[in-house]
Structures are given as structure tokens and as C-alpha cells.
Amino acid sequence: MKARYQYRIYPTDQQKRLLSQLFGCVRVVWNDTLAYCQELYRQGEKKPKYTELSKRLTQIKKTTEKVWLTEVSSIPLQQSLRDLETAYSNFFASCKGERKGKKVKPPKFKKRKSKQSARFTDNGFTINQYHVTLAKIGDLRIVWSRPLPSKPSSVTVIKDPADCYFLSFVVEIHPETLPNNGESVGIDLGIATFATLSTGEKIDAPKPLKKRLKRLRKAQKNLSRKQKGSKRREKARKRVAKIHAKIKDTRTDFLQKLSTRIVRENQTIVLEDLNTSGMLKNRKLSRAISDLGWRSFRDMLSAKSDKYGRNFRIISRWEPTSQRCSCCGNIGGKKALNIREWECLFCGTFHDRDVNAAINIKVAGGQSETLNGRGGQHKTSVKEAASREASTQRSVVQLSLFDLPVITVRPRR
């Protein structure tokens, strides 16, 4: 299986100018080819293939207007055409229904102020002990934070909006199967508590956006006051980009460490399928959900489970994990979000809402043995259930009024 290994590089001032020229040429080739394909579409013709676009690029280099394209390596320019071909292929496959997942939009034009990248194949770079040599760029000083597992097939030089440079290598790795420890865990994701495990452990997220929101707002207001095209506006833009980069790095570091720990400690991992895109439409919760990174956490668990030979399972989002009692298996009905603890109407067990949901997620994933030894459903008489229902409703009212924060529900207009 293939993986990416990313490292920080520190180019000199001259190398920064050469990289800026390379990024500009790659961006021009992409935008010019994309505009050419869109013009053919408006004329009713089909999109040309990669070979035709490559021949067209060769002819463009011979013109006086674009002769400066020959000053950079031709490898990233050709890879830019391949990336455009892949983008169009994914778009057409998504339109025909041949591609799973969310609908893919058509390719867009690249901007100068956003993230810049250029990809070299194996004949365009050389790896040494202290630096990496790129064609027509030179020796770039690199920090090897970890060794490469194998010889890379390609490398992508990246410049983020905060003006930090990276090299991303694509390498072939062999899956490392960890010994089977027989452990299994169900994970319930939430907002107040990021993850609640079926073992009863609750894990809080760092929430980097919430901690730096005041500083980010101040920097963005400062940016909006600057005149477009001025040097001070460029400094203010970099300041905002650095805050965003810090937020992203903090979140990614937390998710990487947590996913690695869960994969190493458990043989079977069960997670609930969440409609994240639909939940983001809630204007009151969208920022808090985006700050957590649920989808990234799920992707990390899936990739690391494949790498280390673990079982990763996803249960349906319609499974009533919060309504079902993890002890007897009966469904007690829908509960408001402010009810964090409740008593079962049938068996009288007192539950923590998140821990109960995590245990039910684990059971729904095929792991029948839980902490409380739930095996089958417990049958309760109608009279006993009715008496417990009355007592449970009184206890729920007490919890919602005294032990839990009051939530005001506003009617829709």
C-alpha cells in the first residue's frame, strides 16, 4: 500500500524565487489548459485527451509569449496536465454515477495566494543525507523527522499560505500486522466530549479554533482594513494564515495520536456513521462540529486499521444507540439532548448517555460481550414497566432542572 511522508524544508532566498517561478508556470499551464477545455465545451466539442494537451503545451513553449515556460523543469508541467486529466475523469465518473461518495465538482482555476504545489517524478529529484536535489532548483535543506521506509516514486514540493515549504514523498509501505489482543471498543463521538469509549473513558478535544477565535477575529478585521495590493495587506494575510496553520496542526496532532493509540490497543474498532455534512447546516453547531474533525478521525482510523491489520467497522446512523438500554436491550424512547443521565424503564439500570451509546455501538458492530455482560433482552412485565416509567420520569425532570444546565428552546419563525 502507498503512503505519504511529509517533511519541512528551508530553501534559500534564491531557491524561493526559483520555486515561485516554478509554481507560477505550473499554475499558468493548469489555468490555460482548463480555459482551453472550457472553450471547446462551449463550442460543442469533446475534451481533448492528455496526449493532445501535451502536444499543445509543446507548441505553446515555442511561442514568444510563453517561451519562459522552458526556464523551469518540464516534469511538473506535464504532471499538471495529468492532474487536470484526473480531475476531469473523476468529475465525469461522478456525473455518470460510477464514483461513490459525494458528487465531484469540475476543476477550478488556481489562485496565486492559495496553496501552491508542483510534483516531480523519480527522474526529477535525488535524495541525499542532508538535502534533496530538485531539477533546476538545486539542493534543498530538509529536516528528516523520520526515515523513509522505501524509495519514493514521486515528490511534491508544497508552499502553504503561511509561506512554509514542505516536501511530500509517495512511498510503498508493507502493512505491519500487530498481534491480536482480542480487545474491542465502541466509540461515540460528541461535541462536549469528543469521544466516549465503551470502556467508560471520555476524551476531550483541544478545540483549537475555539481557543484562538478571538485572536483570529482580530487578525481578520485588521486584514480587511488594509488596502488591496499593499505590503501591509500581505503581512496581515500571512498573520491570518499562520493562525489557521496553527489551528490545523493542533487538531491534526491530537487526531493522529488518539487514532494511533486506539488502533494499537484494540483489535476491533466500531464507529457510528454520522451525517456530518447535514449537521454542518445547523448554524448553531456548525463551528463546533468543524472544530472537532470527525471525518478526519474516521479516515485516520480506517487507514491505520488497514496498515496494522485491525478490524474497523461502521454501523448505520439510524441505529438507536442513545435510546436503547445497553443492559437489557429495550428501547426507552427518544431523549432530549439535555438528558445526560437516565434510568431504564424496563430493568432500572442507571446510565450515562454517552457511555451507554458507546456500548450499544460496540454491540451493533458484532461485539456481543460488553462490560455489563449483556447477552439477550430482558423481558419485563407491563405493570413493572409502567411503575418504573412513572418513577423514571420524575427522576428525569429532577436531573434536567437541577443537575444539568438549562437549555432554552426557541420556537421556529
Coordinates of N, CA and C in Angstrom, one line a residue, residues 248-369:
K248 N -4.9 24.1 12.5 CA -4.9 22.9 11.8 C -3.8 21.9 12.4
D249 N -2.6 22.4 12.7 CA -1.6 21.5 13.2 C -2.0 20.9 14.6
T250 N -2.6 21.8 15.4 CA -3.0 21.3 16.8 C -4.1 20.2 16.6
R251 N -5.1 20.4 15.8 CA -6.1 19.5 15.6 C -5.6 18.2 15.0
T252 N -4.7 18.3 14.0 CA -4.2 17.1 13.3 C -3.3 16.3 14.3
D253 N -2.5 16.9 15.1 CA -1.7 16.2 16.1 C -2.5 15.5 17.1
F254 N -3.6 16.1 17.6 CA -4.5 15.4 18.5 C -5.1 14.1 17.9
L255 N -5.7 14.3 16.7 CA -6.3 13.2 16.0 C -5.4 12.1 15.6
Q256 N -4.2 12.4 15.2 CA -3.2 11.4 14.9 C -2.8 10.6 16.1
K257 N -2.5 11.2 17.2 CA -2.1 10.5 18.4 C -3.2 9.6 19.0
L258 N -4.5 10.2 19.0 CA -5.6 9.4 19.5 C -5.9 8.2 18.6
S259 N -5.9 8.4 17.3 CA -6.2 7.3 16.4 C -5.2 6.2 16.5
T260 N -3.9 6.6 16.6 CA -2.8 5.6 16.8 C -3.0 4.8 18.1
R261 N -3.3 5.5 19.1 CA -3.5 4.8 20.4 C -4.6 3.8 20.4
I262 N -5.8 4.2 19.8 CA -6.9 3.3 19.8 C -6.7 2.1 18.9
V263 N -6.0 2.3 17.8 CA -5.7 1.2 16.9 C -4.7 0.2 17.5
R264 N -3.7 0.7 18.3 CA -2.8 -0.2 18.9 C -3.4 -1.0 20.1
E265 N -4.3 -0.4 20.8 CA -4.9 -1.0 21.9 C -6.0 -2.0 21.7
N266 N -6.7 -1.9 20.5 CA -7.9 -2.7 20.2 C -7.7 -3.4 18.9
Q267 N -8.3 -4.7 18.9 CA -8.3 -5.5 17.7 C -9.5 -5.1 16.8
T268 N -10.6 -4.8 17.4 CA -11.9 -4.4 16.6 C -12.3 -3.0 17.1
I269 N -12.5 -2.1 16.1 CA -12.9 -0.8 16.4 C -14.3 -0.5 15.7
V270 N -15.3 -0.1 16.4 CA -16.6 0.2 15.9 C -16.9 1.6 16.1
L271 N -17.4 2.2 15.0 CA -17.7 3.7 15.0 C -19.1 3.8 14.3
E272 N -19.7 4.9 14.7 CA -21.0 5.2 14.2 C -20.9 6.1 13.0
D273 N -21.7 5.8 11.9 CA -21.8 6.7 10.7 C -22.6 7.9 11.0
L274 N -21.9 9.1 10.9 CA -22.5 10.3 11.2 C -22.7 11.2 10.0
N275 N -23.9 11.8 9.9 CA -24.2 12.7 8.8 C -23.5 14.1 9.0
T276 N -22.2 14.2 8.9 CA -21.5 15.4 9.2 C -21.9 16.5 8.3
S277 N -22.0 16.3 7.0 CA -22.4 17.4 6.1 C -23.8 17.9 6.4
G278 N -24.7 17.1 6.8 CA -26.0 17.5 7.2 C -26.0 18.3 8.5
M279 N -25.2 17.8 9.5 CA -25.1 18.5 10.8 C -24.5 19.9 10.7
L280 N -23.6 20.1 9.6 CA -22.9 21.3 9.5 C -23.9 22.4 9.0
K281 N -25.1 22.0 8.5 CA -26.1 23.0 8.1 C -26.7 23.7 9.3
N282 N -26.6 23.2 10.5 CA -27.1 23.8 11.7 C -26.2 25.0 12.0
R283 N -26.6 26.2 11.9 CA -25.8 27.4 12.1 C -25.3 27.5 13.5
K284 N -26.0 26.9 14.5 CA -25.6 27.0 15.9 C -24.5 26.0 16.3
L285 N -24.4 24.9 15.5 CA -23.4 23.9 15.8 C -22.3 23.7 14.8
S286 N -22.4 24.4 13.7 CA -21.5 24.1 12.6 C -20.1 24.4 12.9
R287 N -19.8 25.5 13.7 CA -18.5 25.9 14.0 C -17.9 24.9 15.0
A288 N -18.7 24.4 16.0 CA -18.2 23.5 17.0 C -17.9 22.1 16.3
I289 N -18.7 21.7 15.4 CA -18.5 20.4 14.7 C -17.3 20.5 13.8
S290 N -17.1 21.6 13.1 CA -15.9 21.7 12.2 C -14.6 21.8 13.0
D291 N -14.7 22.3 14.3 CA -13.5 22.4 15.1 C -13.0 21.0 15.6
L292 N -13.9 20.0 15.5 CA -13.6 18.7 16.1 C -12.9 17.8 15.1
G293 N -13.3 17.8 13.8 CA -12.7 16.9 12.8 C -13.1 15.5 12.9
W294 N -14.4 15.2 12.9 CA -14.9 13.9 13.0 C -14.5 13.0 11.8
R295 N -14.7 13.6 10.6 CA -14.4 12.9 9.4 C -12.9 12.5 9.3
S296 N -12.1 13.4 9.6 CA -10.6 13.2 9.6 C -10.3 12.0 10.6
F297 N -10.9 12.0 11.7 CA -10.7 11.0 12.7 C -11.1 9.6 12.2
R298 N -12.2 9.6 11.5 CA -12.7 8.3 10.9 C -11.8 7.8 9.8
D299 N -11.3 8.7 8.9 CA -10.4 8.4 7.9 C -9.0 7.8 8.5
M300 N -8.6 8.5 9.5 CA -7.3 8.0 10.2 C -7.5 6.6 10.8
L301 N -8.6 6.4 11.4 CA -8.8 5.0 12.0 C -8.9 4.0 10.9
S302 N -9.6 4.3 9.8 CA -9.7 3.3 8.7 C -8.4 3.0 8.1
A303 N -7.5 4.1 7.8 CA -6.2 3.9 7.2 C -5.3 3.1 8.1
K304 N -5.3 3.4 9.4 CA -4.3 2.8 10.3 C -4.8 1.4 10.6
S305 N -6.1 1.1 10.6 CA -6.6 -0.3 10.7 C -6.1 -1.2 9.6
D306 N -6.1 -0.6 8.4 CA -5.6 -1.4 7.2 C -4.1 -1.6 7.3
K307 N -3.4 -0.6 7.9 CA -2.0 -0.7 8.0 C -1.5 -1.7 9.0
Y308 N -2.2 -1.8 10.1 CA -1.8 -2.6 11.2 C -2.7 -3.9 11.4
G309 N -3.5 -4.2 10.4 CA -4.3 -5.4 10.5 C -5.4 -5.5 11.5
R310 N -6.0 -4.4 11.7 CA -7.1 -4.3 12.7 C -8.5 -4.3 11.9
N311 N -9.6 -4.6 12.7 CA -10.9 -4.7 12.1 C -11.6 -3.4 12.4
F312 N -12.0 -2.6 11.4 CA -12.6 -1.3 11.5 C -14.0 -1.5 10.9
R313 N -15.1 -1.2 11.8 CA -16.4 -1.4 11.3 C -17.2 -0.1 11.6
I314 N -18.2 0.2 10.6 CA -19.1 1.3 10.7 C -20.5 0.8 10.8
I315 N -21.2 1.3 11.8 CA -22.6 0.9 11.9 C -23.5 2.0 11.3
S316 N -24.8 1.6 11.1 CA -25.7 2.6 10.5 C -26.0 3.8 11.4
R317 N -26.2 4.9 10.8 CA -26.5 6.1 11.5 C -27.9 6.1 12.1
W318 N -28.8 5.1 11.6 CA -30.1 5.1 12.1 C -30.3 4.1 13.3
E319 N -29.2 3.5 13.8 CA -29.2 2.6 14.9 C -29.5 3.5 16.2
P320 N -30.6 3.1 17.0 CA -30.9 3.9 18.2 C -30.0 3.7 19.3
T321 N -28.8 4.1 19.2 CA -27.8 3.8 20.3 C -28.0 4.6 21.5
S322 N -28.6 5.8 21.4 CA -28.9 6.6 22.6 C -30.2 6.3 23.3
Q323 N -31.1 5.5 22.5 CA -32.4 5.2 23.1 C -32.4 3.8 23.7
R324 N -31.5 2.9 23.2 CA -31.5 1.5 23.7 C -30.8 1.3 25.0
C325 N -31.3 0.5 25.9 CA -30.6 0.2 27.1 C -29.5 -0.8 26.8
S326 N -28.3 -0.5 27.2 CA -27.2 -1.4 27.0 C -27.2 -2.7 27.9
C327 N -28.1 -2.7 28.9 CA -28.2 -3.8 29.8 C -29.2 -4.8 29.4
C328 N -30.4 -4.4 29.1 CA -31.5 -5.3 28.7 C -31.8 -5.3 27.2
G329 N -31.4 -4.2 26.5 CA -31.6 -4.2 25.1 C -32.9 -3.6 24.6
N330 N -33.8 -3.1 25.6 CA -35.0 -2.5 25.2 C -34.9 -1.0 24.9
I331 N -35.7 -0.5 24.0 CA -35.7 0.9 23.6 C -36.6 1.7 24.5
G332 N -36.1 2.7 25.2 CA -36.9 3.5 26.1 C -37.5 4.8 25.5
G333 N -37.3 5.0 24.2 CA -37.8 6.2 23.6 C -36.7 7.3 23.4
K334 N -37.1 8.3 22.6 CA -36.1 9.4 22.3 C -36.0 10.3 23.5
K335 N -34.8 10.8 23.7 CA -34.5 11.7 24.8 C -33.9 13.0 24.4
A336 N -34.2 14.0 25.1 CA -33.7 15.4 24.7 C -32.2 15.4 24.9
L337 N -31.5 16.3 24.3 CA -30.1 16.4 24.4 C -29.6 16.8 25.8
N338 N -30.5 17.5 26.5 CA -30.0 17.9 27.9 C -30.1 16.8 28.9
I339 N -30.7 15.6 28.5 CA -30.7 14.5 29.4 C -29.4 13.7 29.2
R340 N -28.5 13.9 30.1 CA -27.2 13.2 30.0 C -27.1 11.9 30.8
E341 N -28.1 11.7 31.8 CA -28.1 10.5 32.6 C -29.6 10.1 32.7
W342 N -29.9 8.8 32.6 CA -31.3 8.4 32.6 C -31.3 6.9 33.2
E343 N -32.5 6.6 33.6 CA -32.8 5.2 34.2 C -33.7 4.5 33.2
C344 N -33.3 3.2 33.0 CA -34.0 2.4 32.1 C -35.4 2.1 32.6
L345 N -36.4 2.1 31.7 CA -37.8 1.9 32.1 C -38.1 0.4 32.4
F346 N -37.3 -0.5 31.9 CA -37.6 -1.9 32.0 C -36.7 -2.6 33.1
C347 N -35.4 -2.3 33.1 CA -34.6 -3.1 34.1 C -34.1 -2.2 35.2
G348 N -34.4 -0.9 35.2 CA -34.0 0.0 36.2 C -32.5 0.4 36.3
T349 N -31.8 0.1 35.3 CA -30.3 0.4 35.3 C -30.1 1.9 35.0
F350 N -29.2 2.5 35.8 CA -28.9 3.9 35.6 C -27.8 4.1 34.7
H351 N -27.9 4.9 33.6 CA -27.0 5.0 32.5 C -26.4 6.4 32.4
D352 N -25.2 6.5 32.0 CA -24.6 7.7 31.4 C -24.9 7.7 29.9
R353 N -25.4 8.7 29.4 CA -25.9 8.7 28.0 C -24.8 8.3 27.0
D354 N -23.6 8.9 27.1 CA -22.6 8.7 26.1 C -22.0 7.3 26.3
V355 N -21.8 6.9 27.5 CA -21.2 5.5 27.8 C -22.2 4.5 27.3
N356 N -23.5 4.7 27.5 CA -24.5 3.7 27.1 C -24.5 3.6 25.5
A357 N -24.4 4.8 24.9 CA -24.3 4.8 23.4 C -23.1 4.1 22.9
A358 N -21.9 4.3 23.5 CA -20.7 3.7 23.1 C -20.8 2.1 23.2
I359 N -21.4 1.7 24.3 CA -21.6 0.2 24.5 C -22.5 -0.3 23.4
N360 N -23.6 0.4 23.1 CA -24.5 -0.1 22.0 C -23.9 0.0 20.6
I361 N -23.0 0.9 20.4 CA -22.2 0.9 19.1 C -21.4 -0.3 19.0
K362 N -20.7 -0.7 20.1 CA -19.9 -1.9 20.1 C -20.7 -3.1 19.9
V363 N -21.9 -3.2 20.5 CA -22.8 -4.4 20.3 C -23.3 -4.4 18.9
A364 N -23.7 -3.3 18.3 CA -24.2 -3.2 16.9 C -23.1 -3.6 15.9
G365 N -21.8 -3.4 16.3 CA -20.7 -3.8 15.4 C -20.4 -5.3 15.5
G366 N -21.2 -6.1 16.2 CA -20.9 -7.5 16.2 C -20.2 -8.0 17.4
Q367 N -19.9 -7.1 18.4 CA -19.2 -7.5 19.6 C -20.2 -7.6 20.7
S368 N -20.7 -8.8 20.9 CA -21.8 -9.0 21.9 C -21.4 -8.9 23.3
E369 N -20.2 -9.2 23.6 CA -19.7 -9.2 25.0 C -19.4 -7.7 25.4

